[in-house]
Coordinates of C-alpha atoms in Angstrom, one line a residue:
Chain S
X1194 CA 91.8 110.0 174.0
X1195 CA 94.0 110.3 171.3
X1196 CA 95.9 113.0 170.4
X1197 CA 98.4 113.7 167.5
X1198 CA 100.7 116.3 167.0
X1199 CA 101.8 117.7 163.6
X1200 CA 104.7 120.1 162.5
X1201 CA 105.0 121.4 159.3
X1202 CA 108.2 123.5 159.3
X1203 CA 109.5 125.5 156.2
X1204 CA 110.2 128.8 154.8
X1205 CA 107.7 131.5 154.1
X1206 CA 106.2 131.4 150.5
X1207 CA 106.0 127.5 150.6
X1208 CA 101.7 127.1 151.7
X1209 CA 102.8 125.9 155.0
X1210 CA 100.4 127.7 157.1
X1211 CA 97.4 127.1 154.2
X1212 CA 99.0 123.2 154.4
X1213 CA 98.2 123.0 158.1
X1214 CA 94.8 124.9 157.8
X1215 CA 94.0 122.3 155.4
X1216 CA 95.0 119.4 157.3
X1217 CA 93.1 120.9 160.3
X1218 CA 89.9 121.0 158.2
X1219 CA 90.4 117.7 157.3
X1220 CA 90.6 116.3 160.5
X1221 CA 87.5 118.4 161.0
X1222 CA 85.3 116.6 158.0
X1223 CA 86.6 113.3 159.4
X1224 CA 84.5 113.7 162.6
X1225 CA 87.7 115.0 164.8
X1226 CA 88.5 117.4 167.0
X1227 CA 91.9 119.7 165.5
X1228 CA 93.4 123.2 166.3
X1229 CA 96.1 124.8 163.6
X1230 CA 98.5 127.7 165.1
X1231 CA 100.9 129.3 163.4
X1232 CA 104.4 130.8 163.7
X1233 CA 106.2 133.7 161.2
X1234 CA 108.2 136.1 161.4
X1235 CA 107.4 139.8 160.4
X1236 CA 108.3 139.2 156.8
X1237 CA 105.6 136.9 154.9
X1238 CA 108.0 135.5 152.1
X1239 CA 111.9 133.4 153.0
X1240 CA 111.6 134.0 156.7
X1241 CA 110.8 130.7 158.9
X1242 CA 107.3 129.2 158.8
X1243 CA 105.9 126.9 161.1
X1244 CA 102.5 125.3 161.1
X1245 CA 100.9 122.8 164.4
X1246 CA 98.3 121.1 163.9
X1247 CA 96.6 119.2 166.6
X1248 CA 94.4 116.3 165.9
X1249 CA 92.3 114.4 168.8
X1250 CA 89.4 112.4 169.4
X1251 CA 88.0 114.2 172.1
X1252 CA 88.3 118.7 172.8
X1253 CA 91.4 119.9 172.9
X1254 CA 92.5 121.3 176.0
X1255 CA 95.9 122.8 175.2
X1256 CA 96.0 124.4 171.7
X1257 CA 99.4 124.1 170.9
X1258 CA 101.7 121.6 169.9
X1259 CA 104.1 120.4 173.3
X1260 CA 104.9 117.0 172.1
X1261 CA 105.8 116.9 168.3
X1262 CA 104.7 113.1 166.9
X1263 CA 105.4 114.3 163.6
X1264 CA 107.6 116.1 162.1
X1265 CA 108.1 117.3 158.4
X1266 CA 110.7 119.3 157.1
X1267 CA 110.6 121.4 154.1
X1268 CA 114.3 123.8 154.1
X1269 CA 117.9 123.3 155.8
X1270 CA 116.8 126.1 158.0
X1271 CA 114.0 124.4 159.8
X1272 CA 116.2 121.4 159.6
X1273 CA 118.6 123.1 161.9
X1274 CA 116.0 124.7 164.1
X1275 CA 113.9 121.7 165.0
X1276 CA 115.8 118.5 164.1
X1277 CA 118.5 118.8 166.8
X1278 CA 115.6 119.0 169.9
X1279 CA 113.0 116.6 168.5
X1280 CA 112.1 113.3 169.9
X1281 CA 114.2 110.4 168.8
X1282 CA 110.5 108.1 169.1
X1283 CA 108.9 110.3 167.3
X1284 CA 108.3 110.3 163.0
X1285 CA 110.3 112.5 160.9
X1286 CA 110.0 113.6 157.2
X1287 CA 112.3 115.6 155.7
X1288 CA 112.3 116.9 152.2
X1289 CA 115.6 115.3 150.2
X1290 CA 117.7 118.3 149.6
X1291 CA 117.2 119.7 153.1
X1292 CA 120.1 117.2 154.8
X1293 CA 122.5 114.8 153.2
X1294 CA 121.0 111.2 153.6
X1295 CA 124.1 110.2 155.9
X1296 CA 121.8 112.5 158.4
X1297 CA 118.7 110.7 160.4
X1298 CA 118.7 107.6 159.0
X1299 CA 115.4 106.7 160.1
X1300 CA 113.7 109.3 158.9
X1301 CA 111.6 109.3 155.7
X1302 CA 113.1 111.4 152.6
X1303 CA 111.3 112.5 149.7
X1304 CA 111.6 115.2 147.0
X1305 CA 108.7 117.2 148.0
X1306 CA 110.3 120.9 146.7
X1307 CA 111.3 119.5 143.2
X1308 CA 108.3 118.1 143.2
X1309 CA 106.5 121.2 143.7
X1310 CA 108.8 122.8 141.7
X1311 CA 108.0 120.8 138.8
X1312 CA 104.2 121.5 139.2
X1313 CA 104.4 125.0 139.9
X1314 CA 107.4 126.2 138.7
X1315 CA 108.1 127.8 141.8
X1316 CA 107.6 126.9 145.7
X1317 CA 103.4 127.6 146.1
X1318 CA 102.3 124.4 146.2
X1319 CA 105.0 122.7 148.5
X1320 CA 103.0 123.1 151.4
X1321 CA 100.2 120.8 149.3
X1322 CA 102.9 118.3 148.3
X1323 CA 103.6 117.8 151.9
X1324 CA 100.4 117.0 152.8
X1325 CA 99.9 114.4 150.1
X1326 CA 103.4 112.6 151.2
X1327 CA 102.1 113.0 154.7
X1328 CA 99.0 111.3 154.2
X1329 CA 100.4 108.3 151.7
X1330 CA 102.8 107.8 154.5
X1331 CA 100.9 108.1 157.7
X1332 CA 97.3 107.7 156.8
X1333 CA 96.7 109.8 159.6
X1334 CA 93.8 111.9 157.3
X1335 CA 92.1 109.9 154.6
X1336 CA 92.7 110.7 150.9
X1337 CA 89.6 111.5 149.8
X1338 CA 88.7 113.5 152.8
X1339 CA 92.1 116.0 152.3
X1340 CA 91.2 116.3 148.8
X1341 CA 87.9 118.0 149.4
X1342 CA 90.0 120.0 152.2
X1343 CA 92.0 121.3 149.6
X1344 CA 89.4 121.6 147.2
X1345 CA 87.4 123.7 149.4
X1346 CA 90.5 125.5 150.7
X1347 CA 92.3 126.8 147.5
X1348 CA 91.6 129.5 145.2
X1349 CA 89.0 128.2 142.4
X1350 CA 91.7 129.2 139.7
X1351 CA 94.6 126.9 141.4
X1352 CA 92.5 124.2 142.4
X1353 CA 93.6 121.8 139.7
X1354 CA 97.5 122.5 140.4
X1355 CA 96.3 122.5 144.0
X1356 CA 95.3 118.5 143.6
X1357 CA 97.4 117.4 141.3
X1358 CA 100.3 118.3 143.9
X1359 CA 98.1 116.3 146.3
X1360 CA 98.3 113.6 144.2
X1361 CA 102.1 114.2 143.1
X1362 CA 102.8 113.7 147.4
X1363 CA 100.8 111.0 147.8
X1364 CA 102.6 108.9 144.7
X1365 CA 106.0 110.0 145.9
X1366 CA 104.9 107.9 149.0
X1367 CA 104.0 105.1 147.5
X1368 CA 100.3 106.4 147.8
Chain O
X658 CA 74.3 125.9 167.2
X659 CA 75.7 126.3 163.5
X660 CA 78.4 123.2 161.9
X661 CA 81.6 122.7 163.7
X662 CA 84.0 124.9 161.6
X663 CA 87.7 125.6 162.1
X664 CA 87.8 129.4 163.2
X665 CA 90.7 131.6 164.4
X666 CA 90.4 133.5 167.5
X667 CA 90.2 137.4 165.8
X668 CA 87.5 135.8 163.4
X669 CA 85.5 134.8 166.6
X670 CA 85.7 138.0 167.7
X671 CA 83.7 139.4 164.5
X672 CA 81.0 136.3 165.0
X673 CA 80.5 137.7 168.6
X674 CA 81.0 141.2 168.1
X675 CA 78.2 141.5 164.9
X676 CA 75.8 138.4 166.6
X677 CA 75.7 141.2 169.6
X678 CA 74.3 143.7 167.4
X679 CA 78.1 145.8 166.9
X680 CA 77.6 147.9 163.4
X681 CA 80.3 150.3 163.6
X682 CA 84.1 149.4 163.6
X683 CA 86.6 151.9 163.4
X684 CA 90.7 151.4 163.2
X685 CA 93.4 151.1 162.2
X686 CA 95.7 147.6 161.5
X687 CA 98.0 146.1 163.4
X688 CA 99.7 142.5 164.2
X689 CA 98.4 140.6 165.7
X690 CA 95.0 141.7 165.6
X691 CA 94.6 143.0 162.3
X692 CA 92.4 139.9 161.1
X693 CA 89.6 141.6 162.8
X694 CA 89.7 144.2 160.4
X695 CA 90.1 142.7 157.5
X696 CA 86.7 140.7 158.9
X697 CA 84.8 143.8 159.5
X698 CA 85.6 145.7 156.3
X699 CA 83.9 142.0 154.6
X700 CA 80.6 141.8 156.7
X701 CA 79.8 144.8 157.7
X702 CA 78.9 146.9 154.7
X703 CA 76.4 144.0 153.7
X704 CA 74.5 144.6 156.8
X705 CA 74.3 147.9 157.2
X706 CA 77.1 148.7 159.1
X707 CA 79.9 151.2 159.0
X708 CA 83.9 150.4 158.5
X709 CA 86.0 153.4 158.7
X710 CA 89.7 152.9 158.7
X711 CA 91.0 155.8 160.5
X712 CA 94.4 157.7 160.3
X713 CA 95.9 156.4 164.0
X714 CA 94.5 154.7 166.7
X715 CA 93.5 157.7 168.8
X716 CA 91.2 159.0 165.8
X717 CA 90.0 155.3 166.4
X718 CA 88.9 155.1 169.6
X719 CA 87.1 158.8 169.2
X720 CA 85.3 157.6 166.1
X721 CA 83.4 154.7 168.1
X722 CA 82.7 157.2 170.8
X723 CA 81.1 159.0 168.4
X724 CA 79.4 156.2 167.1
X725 CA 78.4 155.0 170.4
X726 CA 76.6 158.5 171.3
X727 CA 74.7 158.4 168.1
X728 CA 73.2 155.0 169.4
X729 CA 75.1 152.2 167.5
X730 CA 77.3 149.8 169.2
X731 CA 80.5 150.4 167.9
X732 CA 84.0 148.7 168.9
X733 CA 87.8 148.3 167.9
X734 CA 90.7 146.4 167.9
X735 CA 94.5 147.3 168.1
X736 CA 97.7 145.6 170.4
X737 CA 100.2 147.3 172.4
X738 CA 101.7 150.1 170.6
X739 CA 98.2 151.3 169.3
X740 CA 96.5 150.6 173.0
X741 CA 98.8 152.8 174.3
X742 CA 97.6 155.6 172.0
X743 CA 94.1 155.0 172.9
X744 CA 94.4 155.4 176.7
X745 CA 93.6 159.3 176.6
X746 CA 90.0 158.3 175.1
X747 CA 89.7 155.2 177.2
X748 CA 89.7 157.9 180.0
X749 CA 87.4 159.9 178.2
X750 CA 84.6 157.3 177.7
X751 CA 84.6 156.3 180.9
X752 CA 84.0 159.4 182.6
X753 CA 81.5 160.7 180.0
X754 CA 79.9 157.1 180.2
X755 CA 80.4 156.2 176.9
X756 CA 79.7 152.5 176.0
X757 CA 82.1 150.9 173.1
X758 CA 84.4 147.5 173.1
X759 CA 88.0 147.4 172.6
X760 CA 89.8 144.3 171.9
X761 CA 93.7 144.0 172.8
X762 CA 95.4 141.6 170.9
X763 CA 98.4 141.5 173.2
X764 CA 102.0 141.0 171.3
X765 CA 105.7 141.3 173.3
X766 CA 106.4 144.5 174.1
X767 CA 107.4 147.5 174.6
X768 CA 107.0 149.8 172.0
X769 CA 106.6 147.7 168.7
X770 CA 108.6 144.9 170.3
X771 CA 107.6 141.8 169.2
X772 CA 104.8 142.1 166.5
X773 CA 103.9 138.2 165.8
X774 CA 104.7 137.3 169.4
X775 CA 102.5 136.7 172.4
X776 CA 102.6 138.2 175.4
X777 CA 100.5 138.7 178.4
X778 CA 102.1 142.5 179.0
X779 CA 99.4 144.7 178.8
X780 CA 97.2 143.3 182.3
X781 CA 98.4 146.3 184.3
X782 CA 97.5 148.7 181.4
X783 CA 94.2 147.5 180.7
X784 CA 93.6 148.1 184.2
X785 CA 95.6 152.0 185.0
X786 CA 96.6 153.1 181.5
X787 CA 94.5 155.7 181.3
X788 CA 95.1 158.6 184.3
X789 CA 93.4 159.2 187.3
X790 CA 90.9 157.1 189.4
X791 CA 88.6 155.1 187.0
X792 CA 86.6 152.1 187.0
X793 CA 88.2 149.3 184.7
X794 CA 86.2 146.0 183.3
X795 CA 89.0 143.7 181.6
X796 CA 87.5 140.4 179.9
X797 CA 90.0 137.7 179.1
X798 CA 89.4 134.2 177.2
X799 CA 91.6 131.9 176.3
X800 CA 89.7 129.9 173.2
X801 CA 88.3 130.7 170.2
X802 CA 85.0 129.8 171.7
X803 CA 85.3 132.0 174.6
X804 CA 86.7 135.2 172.7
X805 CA 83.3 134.6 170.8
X806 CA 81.3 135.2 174.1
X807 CA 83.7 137.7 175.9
X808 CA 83.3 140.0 172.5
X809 CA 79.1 139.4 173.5
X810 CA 79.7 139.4 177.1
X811 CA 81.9 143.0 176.4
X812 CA 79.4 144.7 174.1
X813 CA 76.5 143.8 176.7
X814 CA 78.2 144.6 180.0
X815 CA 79.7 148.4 178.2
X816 CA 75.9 149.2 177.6
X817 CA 74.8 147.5 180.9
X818 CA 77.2 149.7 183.1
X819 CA 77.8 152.4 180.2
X820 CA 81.2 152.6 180.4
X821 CA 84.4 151.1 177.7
X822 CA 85.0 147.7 178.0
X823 CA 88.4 146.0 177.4
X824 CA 88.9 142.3 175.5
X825 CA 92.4 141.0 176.0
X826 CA 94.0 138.2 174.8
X827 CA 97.5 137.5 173.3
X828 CA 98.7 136.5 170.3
X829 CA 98.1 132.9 170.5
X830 CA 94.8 132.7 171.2
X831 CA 93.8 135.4 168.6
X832 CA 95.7 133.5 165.5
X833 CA 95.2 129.9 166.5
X834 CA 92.4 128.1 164.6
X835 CA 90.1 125.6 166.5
X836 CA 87.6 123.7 165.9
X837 CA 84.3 125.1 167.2
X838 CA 80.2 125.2 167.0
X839 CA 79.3 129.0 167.2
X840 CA 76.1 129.7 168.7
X841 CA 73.4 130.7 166.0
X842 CA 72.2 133.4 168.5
X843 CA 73.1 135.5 171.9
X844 CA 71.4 137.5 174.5
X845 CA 71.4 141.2 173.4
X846 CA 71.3 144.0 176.3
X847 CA 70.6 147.5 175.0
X848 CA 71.6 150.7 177.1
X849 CA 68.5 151.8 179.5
X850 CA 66.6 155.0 177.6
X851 CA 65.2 157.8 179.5
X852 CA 61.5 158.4 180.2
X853 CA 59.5 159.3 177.2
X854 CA 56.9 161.3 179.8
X855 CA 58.1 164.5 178.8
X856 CA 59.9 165.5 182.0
X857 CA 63.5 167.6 182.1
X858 CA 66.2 165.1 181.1
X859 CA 69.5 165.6 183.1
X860 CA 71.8 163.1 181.0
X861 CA 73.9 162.2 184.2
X862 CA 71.3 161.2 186.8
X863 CA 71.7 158.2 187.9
X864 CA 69.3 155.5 188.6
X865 CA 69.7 153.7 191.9
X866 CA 71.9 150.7 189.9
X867 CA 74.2 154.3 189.5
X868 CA 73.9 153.8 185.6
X869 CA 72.3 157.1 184.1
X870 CA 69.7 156.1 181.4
X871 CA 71.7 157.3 177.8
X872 CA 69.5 159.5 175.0
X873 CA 71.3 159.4 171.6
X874 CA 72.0 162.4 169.9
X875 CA 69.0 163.0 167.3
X876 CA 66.7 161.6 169.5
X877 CA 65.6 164.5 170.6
X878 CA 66.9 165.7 173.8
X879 CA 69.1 168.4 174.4
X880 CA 72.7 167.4 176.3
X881 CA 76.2 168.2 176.8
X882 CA 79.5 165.6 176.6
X883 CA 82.2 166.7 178.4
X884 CA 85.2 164.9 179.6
X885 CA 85.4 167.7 182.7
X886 CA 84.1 166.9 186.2
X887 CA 80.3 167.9 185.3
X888 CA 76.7 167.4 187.4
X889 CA 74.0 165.7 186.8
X890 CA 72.9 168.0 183.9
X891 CA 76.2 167.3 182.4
X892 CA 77.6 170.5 182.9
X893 CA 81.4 171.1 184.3
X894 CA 81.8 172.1 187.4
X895 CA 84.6 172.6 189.9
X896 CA 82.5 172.1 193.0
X897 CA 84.2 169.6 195.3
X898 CA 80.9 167.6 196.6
X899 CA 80.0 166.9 193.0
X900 CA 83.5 166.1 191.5
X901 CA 83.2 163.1 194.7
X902 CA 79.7 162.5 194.2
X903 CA 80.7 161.5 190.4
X904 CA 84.0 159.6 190.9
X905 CA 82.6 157.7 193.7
X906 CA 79.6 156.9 191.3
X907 CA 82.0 155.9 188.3
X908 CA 83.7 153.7 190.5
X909 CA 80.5 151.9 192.6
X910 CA 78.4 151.5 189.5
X911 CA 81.3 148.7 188.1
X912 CA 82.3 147.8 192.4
X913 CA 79.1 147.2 193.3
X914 CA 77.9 144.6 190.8
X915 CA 81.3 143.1 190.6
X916 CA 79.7 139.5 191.1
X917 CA 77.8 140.0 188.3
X918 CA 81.1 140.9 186.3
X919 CA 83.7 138.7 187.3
X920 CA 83.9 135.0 186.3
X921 CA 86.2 132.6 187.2
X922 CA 87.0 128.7 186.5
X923 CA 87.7 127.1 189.3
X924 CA 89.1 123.5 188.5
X925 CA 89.8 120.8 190.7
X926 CA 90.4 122.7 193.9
X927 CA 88.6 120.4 196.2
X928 CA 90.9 118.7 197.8
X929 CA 94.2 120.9 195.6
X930 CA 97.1 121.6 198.1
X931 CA 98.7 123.4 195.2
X932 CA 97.1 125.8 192.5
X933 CA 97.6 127.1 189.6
X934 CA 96.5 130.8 188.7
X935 CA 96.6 131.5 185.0
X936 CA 94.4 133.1 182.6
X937 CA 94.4 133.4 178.4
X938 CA 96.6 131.0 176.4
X939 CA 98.5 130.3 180.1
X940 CA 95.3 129.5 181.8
X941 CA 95.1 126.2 179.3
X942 CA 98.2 125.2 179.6
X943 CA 97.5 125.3 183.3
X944 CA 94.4 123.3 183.5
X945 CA 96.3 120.3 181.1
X946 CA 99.0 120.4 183.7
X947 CA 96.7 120.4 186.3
X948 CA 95.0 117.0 184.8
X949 CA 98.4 115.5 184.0
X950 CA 99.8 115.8 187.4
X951 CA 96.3 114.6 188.9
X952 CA 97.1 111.5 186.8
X953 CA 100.3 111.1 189.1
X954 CA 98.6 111.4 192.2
X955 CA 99.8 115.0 192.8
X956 CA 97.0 117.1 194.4
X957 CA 96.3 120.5 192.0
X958 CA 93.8 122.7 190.9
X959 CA 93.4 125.8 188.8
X960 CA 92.0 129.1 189.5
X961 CA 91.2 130.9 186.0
X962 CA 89.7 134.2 185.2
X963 CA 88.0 135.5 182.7
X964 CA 87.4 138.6 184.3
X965 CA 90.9 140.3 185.5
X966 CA 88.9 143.6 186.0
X967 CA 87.2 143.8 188.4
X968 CA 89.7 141.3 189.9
X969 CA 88.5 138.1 191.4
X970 CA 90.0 138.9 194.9
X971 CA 87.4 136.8 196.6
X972 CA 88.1 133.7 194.5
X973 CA 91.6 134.2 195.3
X974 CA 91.7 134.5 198.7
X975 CA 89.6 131.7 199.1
X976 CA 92.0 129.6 196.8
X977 CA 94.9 130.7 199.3
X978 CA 92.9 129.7 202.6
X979 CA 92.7 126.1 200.9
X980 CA 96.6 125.6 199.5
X981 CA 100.2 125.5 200.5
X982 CA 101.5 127.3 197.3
X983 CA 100.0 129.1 194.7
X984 CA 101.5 129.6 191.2
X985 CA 101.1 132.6 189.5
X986 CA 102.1 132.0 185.8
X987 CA 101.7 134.6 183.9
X988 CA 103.7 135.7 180.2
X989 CA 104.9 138.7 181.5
X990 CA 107.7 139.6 184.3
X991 CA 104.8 139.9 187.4
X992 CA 101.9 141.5 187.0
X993 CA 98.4 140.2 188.5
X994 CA 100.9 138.1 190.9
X995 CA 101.3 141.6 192.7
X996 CA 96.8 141.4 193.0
X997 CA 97.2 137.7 193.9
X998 CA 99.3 138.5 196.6
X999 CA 97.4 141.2 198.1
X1000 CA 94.2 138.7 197.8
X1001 CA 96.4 135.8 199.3
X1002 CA 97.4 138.3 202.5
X1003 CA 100.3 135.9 202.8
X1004 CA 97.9 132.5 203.9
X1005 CA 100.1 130.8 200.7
X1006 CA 103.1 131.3 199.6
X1007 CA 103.4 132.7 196.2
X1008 CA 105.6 131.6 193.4
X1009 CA 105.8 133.2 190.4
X1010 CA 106.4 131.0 186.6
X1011 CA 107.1 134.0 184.4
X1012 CA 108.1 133.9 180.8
X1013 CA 108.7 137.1 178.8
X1014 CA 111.0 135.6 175.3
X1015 CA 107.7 135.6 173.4
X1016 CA 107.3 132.0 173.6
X1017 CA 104.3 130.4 175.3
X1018 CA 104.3 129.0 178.6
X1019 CA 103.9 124.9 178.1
X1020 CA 102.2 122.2 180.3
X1021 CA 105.5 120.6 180.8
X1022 CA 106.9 123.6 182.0
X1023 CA 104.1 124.4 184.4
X1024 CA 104.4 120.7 185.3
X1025 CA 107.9 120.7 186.1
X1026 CA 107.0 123.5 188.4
X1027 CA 104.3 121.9 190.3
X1028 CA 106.6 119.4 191.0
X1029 CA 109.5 121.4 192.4
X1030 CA 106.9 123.2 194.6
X1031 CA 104.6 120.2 195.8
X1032 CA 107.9 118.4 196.9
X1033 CA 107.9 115.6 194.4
X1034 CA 107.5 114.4 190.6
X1035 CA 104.7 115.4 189.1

């Protein structure tokens, strides 16, 4: 069976638990088998936020994420917290302004906070933006598929902004 | 079976609780559990039911009792600190036989502790919290699929055996989302009534199961609720032979049909020369373990509960006959290891993988001790 693990790691306020949710459901829609777990602290906004997501073939027996194959970074603070421990073979994406590009040199950089900045004005949709660079990137979901999983996961009022991050992450790709 | 849909443990909980017929849910918030709340106060006024949030948890607890006695299945939910405040009535529906579900979403501990942490720390509580000699039935799953049928399985066995049932499961296992078919509908037991013939109803004779058939209040007859040693007419009463008569009832009615209650999963112990004894979130990590170090030749199996209360001594003891080692891995500093050992009566030796940071206990790690005990790499 196959079985892929995802980290999205960031800072409270940034959609990365609704990002993972989402990515989950997609995996869902596409026929797979997924599980999405979640890790805060007690405040909801600029403490560490993590998000797993787990995405196989067949049932899942363990639920959480022991063997990180993907990795995406969205603040310096998860940089520090899971860079330093995380698999040399495995992928890493890390948002540009979260560690000088003298740092990882294999791993993938793009400007997912300004990006979300620039849609939102603020950090909502980053979470979203992530998921769009992940996808262009890995194909691990398929496009159409993760934008009916934020479609159907959003509020009806930020839907639009919701997919036109998508599709902001999936250009900064190459998507 | 309805679509696969990605589902979170606590939400499970609600599907099970209101599939089994629950219409009354009374509490008050807390990490990790409060989800189940917040799904309550959403579905149950549309169907008739009653949400109450109450002032602490000990209000809780009493408002389902009351519930309960008034003939609607009624339940709550709460973790550590609040579980602690509910032990007094815990004690008090037991021995007035009161049937209601409460679900223990277990976070580090003590006191408040480690509110968005798991932690298996509450096993020993679930079982004596509340004082004096009690019967205890403990359910604990370790998916979002099985909190869904522990929740039905609680709610039916607490009007089977008319006494509180306890739901416990940590952190982990009541925030993660999985993916998961719920079943569109569940087998439903109602609490025995008494005769309708018109003879003298005596609200704590038991039938020969030791379960006394329950009346609701408003249905018409006339009986006393006390938490005091009482009769069969429900009276209190000092006299020696009856406060034995009662206890010893209590206590056989849940002993006695123990087999019924206790479930295990028992998981490649054929020919297993070590095993693994885990339960909740651990008892998964356990069983991957188990299959990755089968993949390397090394001979274990996994013995699981569901049920810690009654505890599966049997099952255990069994298990210990058949191994060298057995390892207890639990997310706490050693708590059903101390029942595993007196289960084991020494035929294994015992080794204890305990974890108590708030972080969950991973296959590697259980791997890495499987192979330290069994001699070689895993």
């Amino acid at each position: 069976m196959s079985r892929n693990e995802i980290r999205i790691a960031g800072t409270g306020g940034q959609g990365v638990v609704t990002a993972g949710r989402i990515l989950a459901e997609a995996a869902i829609l596409s026929g797979g088998e997924a599980t999405h777990s979640q890790v805060y602290g007690p405040q909801s906004r600029g403490g560490a936020s993590r998000s797993d997501v787990v995405i196989a073939t067949e049932p899942i027996g363990f639920p959480l994420a022991d063997n990180i194959d993907l990795l995406i970074i969205l603040s310096a603070a998860a940089y520090a917290k899971y860079v330093p421990d995380f698999d040399p073979d495995g992928q890493l994406i890390i948002d540009s302004r979260c560690a000088p590009e003298s740092m990882n040199g294999d791993a993938a950089r793009f400007a997912v906070v300004d990006t979300a900045r620039a849609i939102s004005g603020g950090h909502l949709v980053t979470g979203v933006v992530a998921l769009g660079v992940l996808q262009a990137h890995t194909g691990v979901v398929d496009a159409d598929v993760l934008e009916r999983a934020v479609a159907a996961r959003v509020p009806t009022q930020h839907r639009k902004m919701n997919l036109d991050a998508l599709c902001a992450g999936m250009q900064l790709a190459g998507g | 079976m309805s679509d696969v849909q990605l589902i979170q443990g606590n939400e499970a909980c609600v599907r099970g609780a209101l599939a089994v017929g629950c219409r009354f849910y009374a509490g008050y918030p807390i990490t990790p559990s409060s989800e189940i709340a917040e799904q309550m106060v959403r579905l149950l006024p549309g169907i008739g039911g009653v949400f109450i949030q109450m002032e602490d948890e000990i209000a809780s607890l009493a408002s389902i009792i009351g519930a309960s006695i008034a003939g609607t299945k009624a339940m709550t939910a709460t973790s550590g600190p609040g579980f602690s405040l509910m032990q007094e009535h815990i004690g008090f529906a037991t021995m007035a036989e009161v049937p209601c579900v409460i679900v223990n979403v277990m976070r580090g501990g003590p006191s408040t502790g480690l509110p968005t942490s798991p932690s298996q720390g509450d096993v020993m509580q679930a079982r004596w919290g509340t004082h004096g000699d009690h019967p205890a039935i403990v359910l604990a799953p370790s998916s979002v699929g099985e909190v869904f049928d522990a929740t039905v399985r609680a709610f039916n066995l607490s009007e089977r055996f008319r006494t509180p049932v306890i739901v416990l499961y940590d952190e982990i296992v009541g925030h993660t989302r999985e993916s998961v078919a719920l079943p569109d509908s569940v087998e439903i037991v109602d609490r025995i009534q008494p005769n309708s013939d018109g003879s003298e109803f005596w609200p704590k004779r038991a039938a020969a199961d030791g379960v006394p058939p329950m009346s609701a209040f408003g249905d018409g007859h006339r009986f006393h609720i006390t938490g005091l040693t009482h009769g069969e007419r429900g009276f209190p009463t000092n006299d020696p032979q009856v406060a034995e008569a009662l206890i010893t009832r209590l206590h056989r009615k849940v002993e006695a049909h123990a087999e019924e209650i206790i479930e295990v999963e028992v998981f490649m112990m054929d020919d297993a020369e070590t095993a693994i004894f885990a339960y909740g979130i651990v008892g998964r990590s356990a069983r991957e373990a188990v299959l990755r170090a089968r993949a390397d030749g090394v001979k274990v199996g996994l013995i699981r509960p569901l049920t810690l209360w009654p505890f599966p001594y049997a099952q255990v003891a069994e298990a210990a006959k058949q191994v060298d080692t057995l390892v207890v891995a639990e997310m706490n500093l050693g708590q059903l290891i101390g029942e595993v050992e007196r289960a084991a009566v020494g035929q294994a030796e015992i080794v204890g993988y305990l974890r108590v940071d708030g972080e969950p206990i991973t296959p590697t790690a259980l791997l890495n001790v499987v192979a330290s005990v069994s001699g070689g790499q895993a």
